[in-house]
mmCIF file of C-alpha atoms and ligand atoms in Angstrom:
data_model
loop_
_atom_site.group_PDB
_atom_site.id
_atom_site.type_symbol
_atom_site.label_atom_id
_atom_site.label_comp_id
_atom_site.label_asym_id
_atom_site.label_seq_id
_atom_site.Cartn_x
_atom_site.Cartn_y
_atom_site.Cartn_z
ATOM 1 C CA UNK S 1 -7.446 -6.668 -31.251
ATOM 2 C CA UNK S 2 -5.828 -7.022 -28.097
ATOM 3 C CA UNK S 3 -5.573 -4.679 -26.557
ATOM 4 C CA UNK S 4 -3.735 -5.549 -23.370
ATOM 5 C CA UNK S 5 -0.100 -5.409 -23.286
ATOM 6 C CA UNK S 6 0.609 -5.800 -20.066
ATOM 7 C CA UNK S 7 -0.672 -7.363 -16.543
ATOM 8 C CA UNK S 8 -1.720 -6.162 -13.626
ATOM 9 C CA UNK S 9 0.998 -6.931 -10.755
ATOM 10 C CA UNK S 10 1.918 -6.114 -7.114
ATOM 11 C CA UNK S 11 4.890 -3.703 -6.724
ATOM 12 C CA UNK S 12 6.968 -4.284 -3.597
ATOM 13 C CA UNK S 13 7.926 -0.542 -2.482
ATOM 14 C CA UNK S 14 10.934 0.242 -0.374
ATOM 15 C CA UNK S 15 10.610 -0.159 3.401
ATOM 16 C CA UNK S 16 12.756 1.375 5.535
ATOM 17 C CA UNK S 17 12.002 0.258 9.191
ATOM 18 C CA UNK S 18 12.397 2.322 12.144
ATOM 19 C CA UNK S 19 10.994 2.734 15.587
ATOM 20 C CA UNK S 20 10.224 6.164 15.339
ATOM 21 C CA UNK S 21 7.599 5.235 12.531
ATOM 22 C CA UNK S 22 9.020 3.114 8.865
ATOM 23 C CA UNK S 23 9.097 5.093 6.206
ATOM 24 C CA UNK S 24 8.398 4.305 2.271
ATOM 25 C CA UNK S 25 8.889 5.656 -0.677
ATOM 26 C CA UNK S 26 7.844 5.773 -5.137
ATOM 27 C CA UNK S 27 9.574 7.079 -7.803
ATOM 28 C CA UNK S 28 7.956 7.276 -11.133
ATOM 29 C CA UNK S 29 9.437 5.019 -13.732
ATOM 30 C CA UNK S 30 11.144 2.966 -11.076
ATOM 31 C CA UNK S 31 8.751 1.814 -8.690
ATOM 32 C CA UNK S 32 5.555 2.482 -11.160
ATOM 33 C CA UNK S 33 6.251 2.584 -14.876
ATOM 34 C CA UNK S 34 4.772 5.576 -16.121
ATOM 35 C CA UNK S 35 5.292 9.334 -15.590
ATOM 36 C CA UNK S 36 3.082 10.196 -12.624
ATOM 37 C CA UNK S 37 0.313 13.263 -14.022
ATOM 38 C CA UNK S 38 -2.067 12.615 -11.089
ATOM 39 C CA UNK S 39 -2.370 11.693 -7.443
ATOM 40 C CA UNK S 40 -5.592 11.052 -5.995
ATOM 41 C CA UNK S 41 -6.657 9.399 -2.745
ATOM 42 C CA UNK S 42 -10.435 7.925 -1.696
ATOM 43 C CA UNK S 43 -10.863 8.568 2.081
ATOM 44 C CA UNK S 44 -13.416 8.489 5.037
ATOM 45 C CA UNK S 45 -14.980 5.497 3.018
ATOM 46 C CA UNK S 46 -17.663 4.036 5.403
ATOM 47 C CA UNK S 47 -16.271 0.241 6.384
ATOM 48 C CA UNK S 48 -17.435 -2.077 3.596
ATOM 49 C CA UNK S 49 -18.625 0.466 0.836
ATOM 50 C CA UNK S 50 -17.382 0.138 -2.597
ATOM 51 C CA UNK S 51 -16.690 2.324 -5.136
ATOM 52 C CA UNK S 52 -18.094 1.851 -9.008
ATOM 53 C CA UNK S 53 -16.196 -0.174 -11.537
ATOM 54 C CA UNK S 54 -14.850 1.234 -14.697
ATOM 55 C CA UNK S 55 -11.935 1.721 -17.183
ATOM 56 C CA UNK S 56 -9.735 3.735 -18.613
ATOM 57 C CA UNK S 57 -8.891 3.576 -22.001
ATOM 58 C CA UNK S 58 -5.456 4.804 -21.838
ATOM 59 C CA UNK S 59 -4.405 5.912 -18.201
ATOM 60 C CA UNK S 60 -2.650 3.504 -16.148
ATOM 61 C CA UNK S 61 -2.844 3.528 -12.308
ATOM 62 C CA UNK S 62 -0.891 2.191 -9.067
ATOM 63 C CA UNK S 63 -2.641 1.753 -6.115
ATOM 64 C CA UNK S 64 -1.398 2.018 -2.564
ATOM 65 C CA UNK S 65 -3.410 1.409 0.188
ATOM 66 C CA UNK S 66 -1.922 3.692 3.085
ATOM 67 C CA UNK S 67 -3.922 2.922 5.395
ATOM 68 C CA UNK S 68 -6.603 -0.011 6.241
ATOM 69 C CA UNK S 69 -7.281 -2.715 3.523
ATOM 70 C CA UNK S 70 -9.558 -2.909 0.618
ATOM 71 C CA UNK S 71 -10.181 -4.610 -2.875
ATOM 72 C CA UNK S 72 -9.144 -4.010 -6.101
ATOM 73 C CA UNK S 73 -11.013 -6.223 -8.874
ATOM 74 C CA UNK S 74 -9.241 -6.424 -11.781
ATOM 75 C CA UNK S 75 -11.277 -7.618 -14.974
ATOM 76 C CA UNK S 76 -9.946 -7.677 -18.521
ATOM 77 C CA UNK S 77 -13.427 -9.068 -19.951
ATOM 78 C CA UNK S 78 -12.868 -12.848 -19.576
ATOM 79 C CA UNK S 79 -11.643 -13.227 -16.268
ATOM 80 C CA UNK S 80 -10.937 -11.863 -12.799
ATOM 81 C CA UNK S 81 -8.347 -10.704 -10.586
ATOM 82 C CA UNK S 82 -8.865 -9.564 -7.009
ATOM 83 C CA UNK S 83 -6.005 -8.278 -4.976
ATOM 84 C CA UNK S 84 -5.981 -6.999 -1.986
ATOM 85 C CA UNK S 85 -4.364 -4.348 -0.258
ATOM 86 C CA UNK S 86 -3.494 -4.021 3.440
ATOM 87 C CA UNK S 87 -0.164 -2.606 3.930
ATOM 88 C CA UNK S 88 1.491 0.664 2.562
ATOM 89 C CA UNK S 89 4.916 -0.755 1.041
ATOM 90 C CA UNK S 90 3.212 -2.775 -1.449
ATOM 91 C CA UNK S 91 1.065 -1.351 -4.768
ATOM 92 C CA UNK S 92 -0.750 -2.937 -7.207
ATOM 93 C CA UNK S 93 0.053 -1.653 -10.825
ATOM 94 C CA UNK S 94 -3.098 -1.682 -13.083
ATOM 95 C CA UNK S 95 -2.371 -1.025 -16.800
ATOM 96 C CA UNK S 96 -4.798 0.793 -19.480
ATOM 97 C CA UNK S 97 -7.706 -0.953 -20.935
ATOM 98 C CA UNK S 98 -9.074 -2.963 -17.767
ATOM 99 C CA UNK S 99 -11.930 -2.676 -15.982
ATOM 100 C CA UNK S 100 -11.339 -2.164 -12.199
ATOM 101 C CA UNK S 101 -13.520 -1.726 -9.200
ATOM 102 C CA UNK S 102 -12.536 -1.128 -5.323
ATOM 103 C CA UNK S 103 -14.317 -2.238 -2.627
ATOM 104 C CA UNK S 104 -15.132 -3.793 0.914
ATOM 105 C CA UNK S 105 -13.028 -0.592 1.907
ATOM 106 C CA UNK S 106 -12.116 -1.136 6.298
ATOM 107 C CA UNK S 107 -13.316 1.513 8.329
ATOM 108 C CA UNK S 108 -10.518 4.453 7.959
ATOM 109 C CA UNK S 109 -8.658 3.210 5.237
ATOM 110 C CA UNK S 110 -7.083 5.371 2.677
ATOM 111 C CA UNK S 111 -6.616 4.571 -1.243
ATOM 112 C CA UNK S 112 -3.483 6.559 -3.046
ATOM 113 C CA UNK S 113 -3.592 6.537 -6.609
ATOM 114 C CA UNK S 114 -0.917 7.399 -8.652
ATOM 115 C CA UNK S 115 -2.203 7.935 -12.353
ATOM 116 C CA UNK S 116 -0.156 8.417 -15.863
ATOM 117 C CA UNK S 117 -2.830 10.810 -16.963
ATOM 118 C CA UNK S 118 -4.572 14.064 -15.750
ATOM 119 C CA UNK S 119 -8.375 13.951 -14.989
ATOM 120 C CA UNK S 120 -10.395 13.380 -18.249
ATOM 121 C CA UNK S 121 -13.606 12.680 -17.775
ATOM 122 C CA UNK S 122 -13.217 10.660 -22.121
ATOM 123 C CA UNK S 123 -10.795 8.774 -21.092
ATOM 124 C CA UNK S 124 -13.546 6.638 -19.277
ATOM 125 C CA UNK S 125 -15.581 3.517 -19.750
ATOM 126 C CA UNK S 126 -18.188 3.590 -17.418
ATOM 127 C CA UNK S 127 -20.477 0.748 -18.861
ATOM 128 C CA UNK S 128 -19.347 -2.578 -18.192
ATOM 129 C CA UNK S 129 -21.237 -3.602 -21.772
ATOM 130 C CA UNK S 130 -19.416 -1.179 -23.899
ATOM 131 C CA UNK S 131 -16.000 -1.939 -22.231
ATOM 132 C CA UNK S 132 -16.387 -5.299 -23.547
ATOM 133 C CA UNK S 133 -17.207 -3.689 -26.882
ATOM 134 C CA UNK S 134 -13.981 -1.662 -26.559
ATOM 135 C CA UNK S 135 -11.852 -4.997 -25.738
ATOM 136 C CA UNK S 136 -13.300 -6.832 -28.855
ATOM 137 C CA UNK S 137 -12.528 -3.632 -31.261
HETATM 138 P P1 TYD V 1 -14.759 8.701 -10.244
HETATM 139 O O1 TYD V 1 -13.431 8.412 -10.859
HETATM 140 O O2 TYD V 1 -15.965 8.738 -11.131
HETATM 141 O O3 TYD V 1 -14.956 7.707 -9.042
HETATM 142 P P2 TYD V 1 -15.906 6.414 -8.930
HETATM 143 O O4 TYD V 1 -15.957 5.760 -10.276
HETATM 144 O O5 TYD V 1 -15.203 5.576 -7.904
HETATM 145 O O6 TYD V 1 -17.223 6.949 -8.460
HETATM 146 O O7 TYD V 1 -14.650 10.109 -9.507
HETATM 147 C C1 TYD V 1 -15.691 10.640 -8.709
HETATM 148 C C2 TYD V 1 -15.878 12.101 -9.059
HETATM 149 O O8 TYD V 1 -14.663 12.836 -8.856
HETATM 150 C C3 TYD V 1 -16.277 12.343 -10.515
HETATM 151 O O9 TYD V 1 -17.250 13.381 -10.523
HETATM 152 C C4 TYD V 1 -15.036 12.847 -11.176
HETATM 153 C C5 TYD V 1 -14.262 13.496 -10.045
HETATM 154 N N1 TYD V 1 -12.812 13.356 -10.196
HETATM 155 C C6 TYD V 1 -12.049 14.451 -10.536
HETATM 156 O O10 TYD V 1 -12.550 15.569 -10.742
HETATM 157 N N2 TYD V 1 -10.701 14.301 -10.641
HETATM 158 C C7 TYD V 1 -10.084 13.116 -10.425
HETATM 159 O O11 TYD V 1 -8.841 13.016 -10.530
HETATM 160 C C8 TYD V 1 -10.894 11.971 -10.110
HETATM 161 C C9 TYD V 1 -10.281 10.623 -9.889
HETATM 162 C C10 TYD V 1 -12.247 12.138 -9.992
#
């Protein structure tokens, strides 16, 4: 079964520019199309740590880097994606069902994550074997 429906993609946010400091903005199901549940953020990352891949088996994600740059591998079993993200009016959506992993974080960089599901630590795939298990179900 497949079981991905959708890609993952780069949102352009809104950017309002200003010389007293530009200013952007998200609302849920316009900018990112889910109903936010979650916001989380990965901070004072030393400069090129990484953080473990996994999935989710339902939750879907957009990622913001507001500060600094990092990667964000995007695998859907067969193939993949990296994108990465330096600047803080741009997001990358990643749907349900693919295995993601962030890393070579810069020094001081910040990763907001907006997520269509509360914490739940079942929701997880932490083994990169049984994801592809999960894909081929
Ligand atoms: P985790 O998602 O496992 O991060 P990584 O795969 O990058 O190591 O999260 C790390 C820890 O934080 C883990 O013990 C679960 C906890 N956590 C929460 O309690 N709530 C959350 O919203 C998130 C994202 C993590």
């Amino acid at each position: 079964m497949d079981r991905l429906i959708d890609t993952p993609h780069i949102v352009e946010l809104p950017k309002m520019p200003d010389a007293r400091g530009n200013l952007s903005f998200i609302e849920q199901c316009r900018h990112v199309p889910f109903r936010i549940q979650r916001v989380y953020w990965i901070y004072d990352v030393p400069g090129g740590e990484g953080r473990c891949g996994h999935a989710y088996r339902t939750g879907e994600e957009f990622i913001v880097a507001l500060s600094g740059s990092f990667d964000v591998k995007v695998d859907d079993g067969v193939a993949e994606t990296v994108f990465t993200l330096n600047r803080s009016y741009r997001g990358l959506y990643v749907p349900a069902g693919y295995w993601r992993t962030i890393d070579d974080f810069s020094t001081n960089s910040v990763a907001m994550v907006l997520s269509s599901t509360a914490y739940d630590e079942d929701d997880y795939i932490r083994d990169y074997n049984q994801y592809l298990k999960f894909r081929d179900e």
